PDB file of C-alpha atoms in Angstrom:
ATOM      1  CA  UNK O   1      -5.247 -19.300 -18.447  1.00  0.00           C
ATOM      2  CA  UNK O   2      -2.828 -16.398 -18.660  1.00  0.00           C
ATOM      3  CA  UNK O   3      -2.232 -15.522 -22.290  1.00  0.00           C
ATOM      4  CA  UNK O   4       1.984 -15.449 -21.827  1.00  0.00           C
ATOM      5  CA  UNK O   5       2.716 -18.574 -23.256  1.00  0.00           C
ATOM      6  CA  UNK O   6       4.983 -21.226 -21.525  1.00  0.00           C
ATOM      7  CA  UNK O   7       4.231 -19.142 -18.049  1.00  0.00           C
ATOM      8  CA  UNK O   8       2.244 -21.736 -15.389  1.00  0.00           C
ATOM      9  CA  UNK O   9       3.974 -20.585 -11.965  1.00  0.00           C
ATOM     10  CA  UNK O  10       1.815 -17.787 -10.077  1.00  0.00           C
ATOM     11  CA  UNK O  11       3.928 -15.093  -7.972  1.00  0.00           C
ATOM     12  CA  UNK O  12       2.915 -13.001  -5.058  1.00  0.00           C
ATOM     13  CA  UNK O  13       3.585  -9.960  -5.247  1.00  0.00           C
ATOM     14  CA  UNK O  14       4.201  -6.725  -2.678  1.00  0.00           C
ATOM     15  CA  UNK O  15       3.959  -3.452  -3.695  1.00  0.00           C
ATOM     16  CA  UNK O  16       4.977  -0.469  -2.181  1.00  0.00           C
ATOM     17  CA  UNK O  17       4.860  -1.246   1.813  1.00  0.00           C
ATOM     18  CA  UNK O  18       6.851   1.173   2.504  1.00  0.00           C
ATOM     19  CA  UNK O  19       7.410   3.431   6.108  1.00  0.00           C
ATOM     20  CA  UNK O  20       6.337   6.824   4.223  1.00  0.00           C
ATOM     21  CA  UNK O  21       3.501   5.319   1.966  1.00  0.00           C
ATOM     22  CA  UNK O  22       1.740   3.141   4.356  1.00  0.00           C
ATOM     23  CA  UNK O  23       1.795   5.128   8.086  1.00  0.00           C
ATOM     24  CA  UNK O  24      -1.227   6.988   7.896  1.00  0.00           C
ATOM     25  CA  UNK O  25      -3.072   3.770   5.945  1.00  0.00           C
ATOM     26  CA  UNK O  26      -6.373   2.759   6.439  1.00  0.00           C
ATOM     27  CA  UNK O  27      -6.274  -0.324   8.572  1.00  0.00           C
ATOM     28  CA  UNK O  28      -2.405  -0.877   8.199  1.00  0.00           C
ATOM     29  CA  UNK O  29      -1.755  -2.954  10.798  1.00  0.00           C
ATOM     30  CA  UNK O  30      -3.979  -5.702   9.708  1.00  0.00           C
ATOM     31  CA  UNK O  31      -3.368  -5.068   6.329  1.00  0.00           C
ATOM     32  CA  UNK O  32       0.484  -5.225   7.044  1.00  0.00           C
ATOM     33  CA  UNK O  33      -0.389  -8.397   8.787  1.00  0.00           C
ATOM     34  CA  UNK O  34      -2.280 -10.090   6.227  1.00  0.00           C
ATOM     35  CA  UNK O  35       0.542  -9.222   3.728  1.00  0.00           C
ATOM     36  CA  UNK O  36       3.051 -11.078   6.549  1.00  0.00           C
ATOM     37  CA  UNK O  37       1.002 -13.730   6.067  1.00  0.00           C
ATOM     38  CA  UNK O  38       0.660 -14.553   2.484  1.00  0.00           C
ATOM     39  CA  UNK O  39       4.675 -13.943   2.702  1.00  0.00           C
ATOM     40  CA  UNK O  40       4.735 -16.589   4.951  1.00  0.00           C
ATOM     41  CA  UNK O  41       2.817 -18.722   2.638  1.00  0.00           C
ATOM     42  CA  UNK O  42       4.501 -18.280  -0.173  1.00  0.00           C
ATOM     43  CA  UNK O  43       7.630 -19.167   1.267  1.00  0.00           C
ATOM     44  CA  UNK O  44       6.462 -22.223   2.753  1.00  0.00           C
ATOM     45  CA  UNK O  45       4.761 -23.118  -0.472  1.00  0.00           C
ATOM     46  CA  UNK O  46       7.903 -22.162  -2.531  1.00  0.00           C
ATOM     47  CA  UNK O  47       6.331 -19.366  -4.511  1.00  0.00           C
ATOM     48  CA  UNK O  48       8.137 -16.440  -5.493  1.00  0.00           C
ATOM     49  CA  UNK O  49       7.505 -13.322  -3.964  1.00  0.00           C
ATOM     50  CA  UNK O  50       8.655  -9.752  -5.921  1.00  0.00           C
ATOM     51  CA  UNK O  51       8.777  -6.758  -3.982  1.00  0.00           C
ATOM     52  CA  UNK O  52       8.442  -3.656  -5.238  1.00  0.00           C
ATOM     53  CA  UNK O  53       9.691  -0.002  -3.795  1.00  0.00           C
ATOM     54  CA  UNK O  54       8.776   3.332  -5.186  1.00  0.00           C
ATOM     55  CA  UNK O  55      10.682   6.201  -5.091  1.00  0.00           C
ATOM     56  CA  UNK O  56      10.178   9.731  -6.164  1.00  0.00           C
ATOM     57  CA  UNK O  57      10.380  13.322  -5.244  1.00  0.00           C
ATOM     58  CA  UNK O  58       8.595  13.147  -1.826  1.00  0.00           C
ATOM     59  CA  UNK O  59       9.848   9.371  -1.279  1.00  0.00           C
ATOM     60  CA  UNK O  60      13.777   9.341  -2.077  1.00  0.00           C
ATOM     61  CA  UNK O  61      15.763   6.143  -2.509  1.00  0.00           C
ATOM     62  CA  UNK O  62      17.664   5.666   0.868  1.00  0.00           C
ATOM     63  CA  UNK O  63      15.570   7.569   2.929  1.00  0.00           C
ATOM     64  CA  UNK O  64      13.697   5.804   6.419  1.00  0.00           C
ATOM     65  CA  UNK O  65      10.487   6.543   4.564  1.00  0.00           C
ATOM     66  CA  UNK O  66      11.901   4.732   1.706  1.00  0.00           C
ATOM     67  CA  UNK O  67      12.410   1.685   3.766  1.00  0.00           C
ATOM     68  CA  UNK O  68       9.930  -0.943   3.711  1.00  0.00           C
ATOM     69  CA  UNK O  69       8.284  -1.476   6.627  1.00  0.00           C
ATOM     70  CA  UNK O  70       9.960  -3.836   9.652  1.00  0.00           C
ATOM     71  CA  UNK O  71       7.066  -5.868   9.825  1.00  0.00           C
ATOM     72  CA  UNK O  72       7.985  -7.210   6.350  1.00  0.00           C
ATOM     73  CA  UNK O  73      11.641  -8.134   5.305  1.00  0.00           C
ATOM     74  CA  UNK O  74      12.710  -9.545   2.309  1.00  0.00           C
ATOM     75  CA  UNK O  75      15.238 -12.566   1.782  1.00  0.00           C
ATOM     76  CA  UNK O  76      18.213 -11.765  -0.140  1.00  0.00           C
ATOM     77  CA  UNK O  77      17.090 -14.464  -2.751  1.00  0.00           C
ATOM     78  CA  UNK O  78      13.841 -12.658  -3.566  1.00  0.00           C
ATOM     79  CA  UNK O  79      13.361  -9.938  -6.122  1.00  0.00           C
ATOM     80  CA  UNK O  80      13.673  -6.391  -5.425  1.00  0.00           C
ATOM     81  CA  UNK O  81      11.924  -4.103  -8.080  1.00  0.00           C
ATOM     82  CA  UNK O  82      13.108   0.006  -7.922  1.00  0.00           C
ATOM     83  CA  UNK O  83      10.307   2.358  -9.603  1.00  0.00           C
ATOM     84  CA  UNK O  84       9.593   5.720 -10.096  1.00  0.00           C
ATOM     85  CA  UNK O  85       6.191   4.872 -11.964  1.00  0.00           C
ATOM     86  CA  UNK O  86       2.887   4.372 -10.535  1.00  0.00           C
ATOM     87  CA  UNK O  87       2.869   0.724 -12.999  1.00  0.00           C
ATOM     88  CA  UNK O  88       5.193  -1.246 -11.627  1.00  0.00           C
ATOM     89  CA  UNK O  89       6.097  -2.522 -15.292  1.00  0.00           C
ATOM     90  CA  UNK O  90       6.680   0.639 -16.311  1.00  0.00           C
ATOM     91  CA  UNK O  91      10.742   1.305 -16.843  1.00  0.00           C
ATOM     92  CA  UNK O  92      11.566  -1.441 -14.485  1.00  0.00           C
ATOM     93  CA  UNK O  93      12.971  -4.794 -14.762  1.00  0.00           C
ATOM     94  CA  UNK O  94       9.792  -6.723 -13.493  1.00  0.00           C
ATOM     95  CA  UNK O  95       8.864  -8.449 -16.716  1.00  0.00           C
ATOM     96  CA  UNK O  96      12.299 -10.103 -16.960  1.00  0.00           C
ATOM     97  CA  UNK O  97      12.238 -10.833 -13.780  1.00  0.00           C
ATOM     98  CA  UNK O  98       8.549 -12.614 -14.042  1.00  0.00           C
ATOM     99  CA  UNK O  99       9.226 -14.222 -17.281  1.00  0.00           C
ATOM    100  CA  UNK O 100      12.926 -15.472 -15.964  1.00  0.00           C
ATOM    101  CA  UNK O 101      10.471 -17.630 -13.036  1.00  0.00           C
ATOM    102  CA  UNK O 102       7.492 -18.508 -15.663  1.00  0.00           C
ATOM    103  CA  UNK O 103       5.126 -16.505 -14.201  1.00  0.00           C
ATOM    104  CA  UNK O 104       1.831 -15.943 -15.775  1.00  0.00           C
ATOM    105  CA  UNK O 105      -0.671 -14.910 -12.854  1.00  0.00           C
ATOM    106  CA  UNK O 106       0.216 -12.291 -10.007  1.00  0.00           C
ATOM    107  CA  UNK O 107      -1.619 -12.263  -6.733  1.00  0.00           C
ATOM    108  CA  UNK O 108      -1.567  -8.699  -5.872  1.00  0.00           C
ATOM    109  CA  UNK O 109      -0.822  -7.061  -2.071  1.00  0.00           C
ATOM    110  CA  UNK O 110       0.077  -3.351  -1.166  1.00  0.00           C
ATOM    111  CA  UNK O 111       0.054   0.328  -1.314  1.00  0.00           C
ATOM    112  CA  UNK O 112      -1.269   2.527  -2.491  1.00  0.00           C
ATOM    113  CA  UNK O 113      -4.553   1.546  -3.714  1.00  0.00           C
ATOM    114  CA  UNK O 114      -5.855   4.215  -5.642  1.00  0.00           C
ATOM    115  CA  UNK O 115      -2.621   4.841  -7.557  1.00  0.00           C
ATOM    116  CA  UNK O 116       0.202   1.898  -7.618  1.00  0.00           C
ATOM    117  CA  UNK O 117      -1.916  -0.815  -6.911  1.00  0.00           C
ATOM    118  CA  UNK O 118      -4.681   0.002  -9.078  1.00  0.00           C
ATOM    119  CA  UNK O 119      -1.690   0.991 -12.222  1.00  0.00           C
ATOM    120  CA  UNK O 120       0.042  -2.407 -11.671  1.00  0.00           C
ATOM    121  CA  UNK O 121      -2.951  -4.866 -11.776  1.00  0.00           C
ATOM    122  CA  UNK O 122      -3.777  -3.276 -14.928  1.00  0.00           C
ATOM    123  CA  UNK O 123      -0.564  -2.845 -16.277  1.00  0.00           C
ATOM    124  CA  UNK O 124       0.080  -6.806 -15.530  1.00  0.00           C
ATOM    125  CA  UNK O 125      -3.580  -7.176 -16.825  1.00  0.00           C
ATOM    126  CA  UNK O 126      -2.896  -5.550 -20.639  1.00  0.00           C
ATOM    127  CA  UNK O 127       0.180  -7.750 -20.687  1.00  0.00           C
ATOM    128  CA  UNK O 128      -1.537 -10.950 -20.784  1.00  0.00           C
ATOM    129  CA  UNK O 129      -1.090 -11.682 -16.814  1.00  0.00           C
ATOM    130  CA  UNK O 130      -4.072 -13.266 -14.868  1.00  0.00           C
ATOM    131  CA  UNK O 131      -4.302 -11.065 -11.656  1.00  0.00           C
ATOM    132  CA  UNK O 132      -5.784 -11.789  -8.416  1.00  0.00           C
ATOM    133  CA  UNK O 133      -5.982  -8.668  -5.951  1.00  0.00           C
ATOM    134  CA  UNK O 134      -5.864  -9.347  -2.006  1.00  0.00           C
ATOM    135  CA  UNK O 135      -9.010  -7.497  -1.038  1.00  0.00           C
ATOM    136  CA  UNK O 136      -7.866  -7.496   2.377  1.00  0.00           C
ATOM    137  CA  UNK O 137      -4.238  -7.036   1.741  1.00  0.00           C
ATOM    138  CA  UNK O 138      -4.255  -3.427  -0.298  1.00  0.00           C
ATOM    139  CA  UNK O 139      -4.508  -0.445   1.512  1.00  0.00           C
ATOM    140  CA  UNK O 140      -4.733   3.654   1.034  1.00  0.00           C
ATOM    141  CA  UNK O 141      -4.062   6.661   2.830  1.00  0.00           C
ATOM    142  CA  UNK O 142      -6.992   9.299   2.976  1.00  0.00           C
ATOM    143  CA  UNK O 143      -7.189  11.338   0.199  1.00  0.00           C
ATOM    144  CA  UNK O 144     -10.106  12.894   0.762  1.00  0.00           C
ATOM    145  CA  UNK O 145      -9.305  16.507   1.205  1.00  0.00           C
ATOM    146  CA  UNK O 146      -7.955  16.172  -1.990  1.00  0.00           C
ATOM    147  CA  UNK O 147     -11.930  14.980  -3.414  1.00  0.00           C
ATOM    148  CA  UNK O 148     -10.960  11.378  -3.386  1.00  0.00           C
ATOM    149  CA  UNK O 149     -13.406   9.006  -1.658  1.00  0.00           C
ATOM    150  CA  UNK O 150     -12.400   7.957   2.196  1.00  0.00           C
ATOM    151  CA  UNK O 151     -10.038   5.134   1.988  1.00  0.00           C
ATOM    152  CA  UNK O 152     -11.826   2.440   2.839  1.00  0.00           C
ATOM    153  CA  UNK O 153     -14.687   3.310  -0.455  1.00  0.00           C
ATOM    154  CA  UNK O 154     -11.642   3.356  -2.189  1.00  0.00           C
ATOM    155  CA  UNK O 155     -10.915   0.092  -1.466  1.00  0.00           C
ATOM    156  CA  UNK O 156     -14.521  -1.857  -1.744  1.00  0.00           C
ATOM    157  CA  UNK O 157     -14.628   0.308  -4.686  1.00  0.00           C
ATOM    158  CA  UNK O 158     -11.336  -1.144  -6.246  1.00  0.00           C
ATOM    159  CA  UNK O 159     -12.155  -4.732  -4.890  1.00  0.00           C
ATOM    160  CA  UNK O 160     -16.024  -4.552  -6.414  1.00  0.00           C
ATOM    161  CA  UNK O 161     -14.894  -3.688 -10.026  1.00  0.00           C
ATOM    162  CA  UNK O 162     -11.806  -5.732  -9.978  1.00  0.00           C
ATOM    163  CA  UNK O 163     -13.707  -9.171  -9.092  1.00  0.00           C
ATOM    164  CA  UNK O 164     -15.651  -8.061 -12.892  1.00  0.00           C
ATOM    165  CA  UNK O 165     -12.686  -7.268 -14.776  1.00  0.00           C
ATOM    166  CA  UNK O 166     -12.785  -9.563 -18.091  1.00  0.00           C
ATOM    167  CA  UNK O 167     -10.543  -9.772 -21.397  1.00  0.00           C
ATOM    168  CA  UNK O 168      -9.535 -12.738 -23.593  1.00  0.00           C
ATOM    169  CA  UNK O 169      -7.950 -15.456 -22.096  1.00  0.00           C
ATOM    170  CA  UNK O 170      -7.602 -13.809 -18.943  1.00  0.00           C
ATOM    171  CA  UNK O 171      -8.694 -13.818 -15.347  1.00  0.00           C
ATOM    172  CA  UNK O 172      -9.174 -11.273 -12.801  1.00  0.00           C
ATOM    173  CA  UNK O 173     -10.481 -11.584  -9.441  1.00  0.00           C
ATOM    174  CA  UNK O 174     -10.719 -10.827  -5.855  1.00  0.00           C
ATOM    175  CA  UNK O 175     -10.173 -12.661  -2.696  1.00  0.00           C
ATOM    176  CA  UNK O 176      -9.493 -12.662   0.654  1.00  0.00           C
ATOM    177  CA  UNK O 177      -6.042 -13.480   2.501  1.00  0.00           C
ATOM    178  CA  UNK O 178      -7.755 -16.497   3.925  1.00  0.00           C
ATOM    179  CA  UNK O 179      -9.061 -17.766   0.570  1.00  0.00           C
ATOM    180  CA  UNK O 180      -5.368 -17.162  -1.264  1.00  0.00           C
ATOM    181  CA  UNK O 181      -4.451 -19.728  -3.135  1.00  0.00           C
ATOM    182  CA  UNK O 182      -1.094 -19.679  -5.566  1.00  0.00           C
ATOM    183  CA  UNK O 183      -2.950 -22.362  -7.866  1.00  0.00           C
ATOM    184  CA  UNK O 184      -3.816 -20.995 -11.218  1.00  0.00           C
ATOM    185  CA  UNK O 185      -7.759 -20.816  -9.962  1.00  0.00           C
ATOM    186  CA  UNK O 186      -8.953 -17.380  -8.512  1.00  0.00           C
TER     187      UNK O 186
END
């Protein structure tokens, strides 16, 4: 239903899962976990998976915090996408790469979810992309001292408007890692 024309393949896609941005992370073992899983999936199923990695001033490129984490590694065949951005389409390569493997809906996992998460499934979203966010497989560190709801409001939050989201000839929704399928459905 995605409004890119000539795009019916779905991608999974993991954002940020990085040592620095996910130690202190609400639940990030089983999030981390779930994430291994739907990578696992996707493989089998022979769906591509694009990873993403941030870097900035307090995360720089080549640094251990930089690293993803060891729980997840990437095959040399699968994308890697740098950014500096808290979209992940912004000044990257990620809409070749999506539009090189005819993909039209994104099934979303990752970190942060109050910033690159949250940028990216509405970045994709403006661009015509279905998107289906993990609710399960998304995760935050506590921001609260900084007036930011605990992490895990944050994330029902995030998960409770997503699963409303609406725009022409588009979906949006939210499931859980169980539930995932890489289908064009939500």
């Amino acid at each position: 239903m995605t409004t890119l024309s000539d795009r019916p393949h779905t991608a999974l896609m993991v954002i940020d899962v990085q040592k620095g941005v996910v130690a202190d992370a609400h639940q990030r073992d089983a999030v981390v976990a779930n994430i291994r899983t739907l990578v696992d999936r996707a493989r089998a199923e022979g769906v591509p998976i694009v990873w993403v990695q941030h870097s900035d001033d307090h995360l720089e490129k080549g640094s251990e915090a930089w690293e993803y984490v060891p729980e997840l590694a990437r095959q040399e065949s699968e994308p890697l996408v740098h950014k500096t951005f808290g979209d992940s389409f912004e000044d990257t390569d990620l809409e070749e790469v999506l539009a090189e493997a005819g993909v039209g809906r994104l099934v979303v996992t990752g970190a942060e979810t109050d910033a690159c998460v949250r940028s990216t499934i509405h970045g994709a979203f403006v661009r015509g992309y279905d998107v289906t966010l993990v609710g399960d497989a998304h995760t935050s560190q506590d921001q609260s001292a900084w007036g930011a709801p605990p992490p895990d409001k944050v994330i029902a939050h995030t998960n409770l408007y997503w699963q409303y989201e609406t725009a022409p000839g588009r979906t949006a929704g939210v499931t859980e890692t169980k539930d995932v399928t890489f289908g064009q459905s939500t």
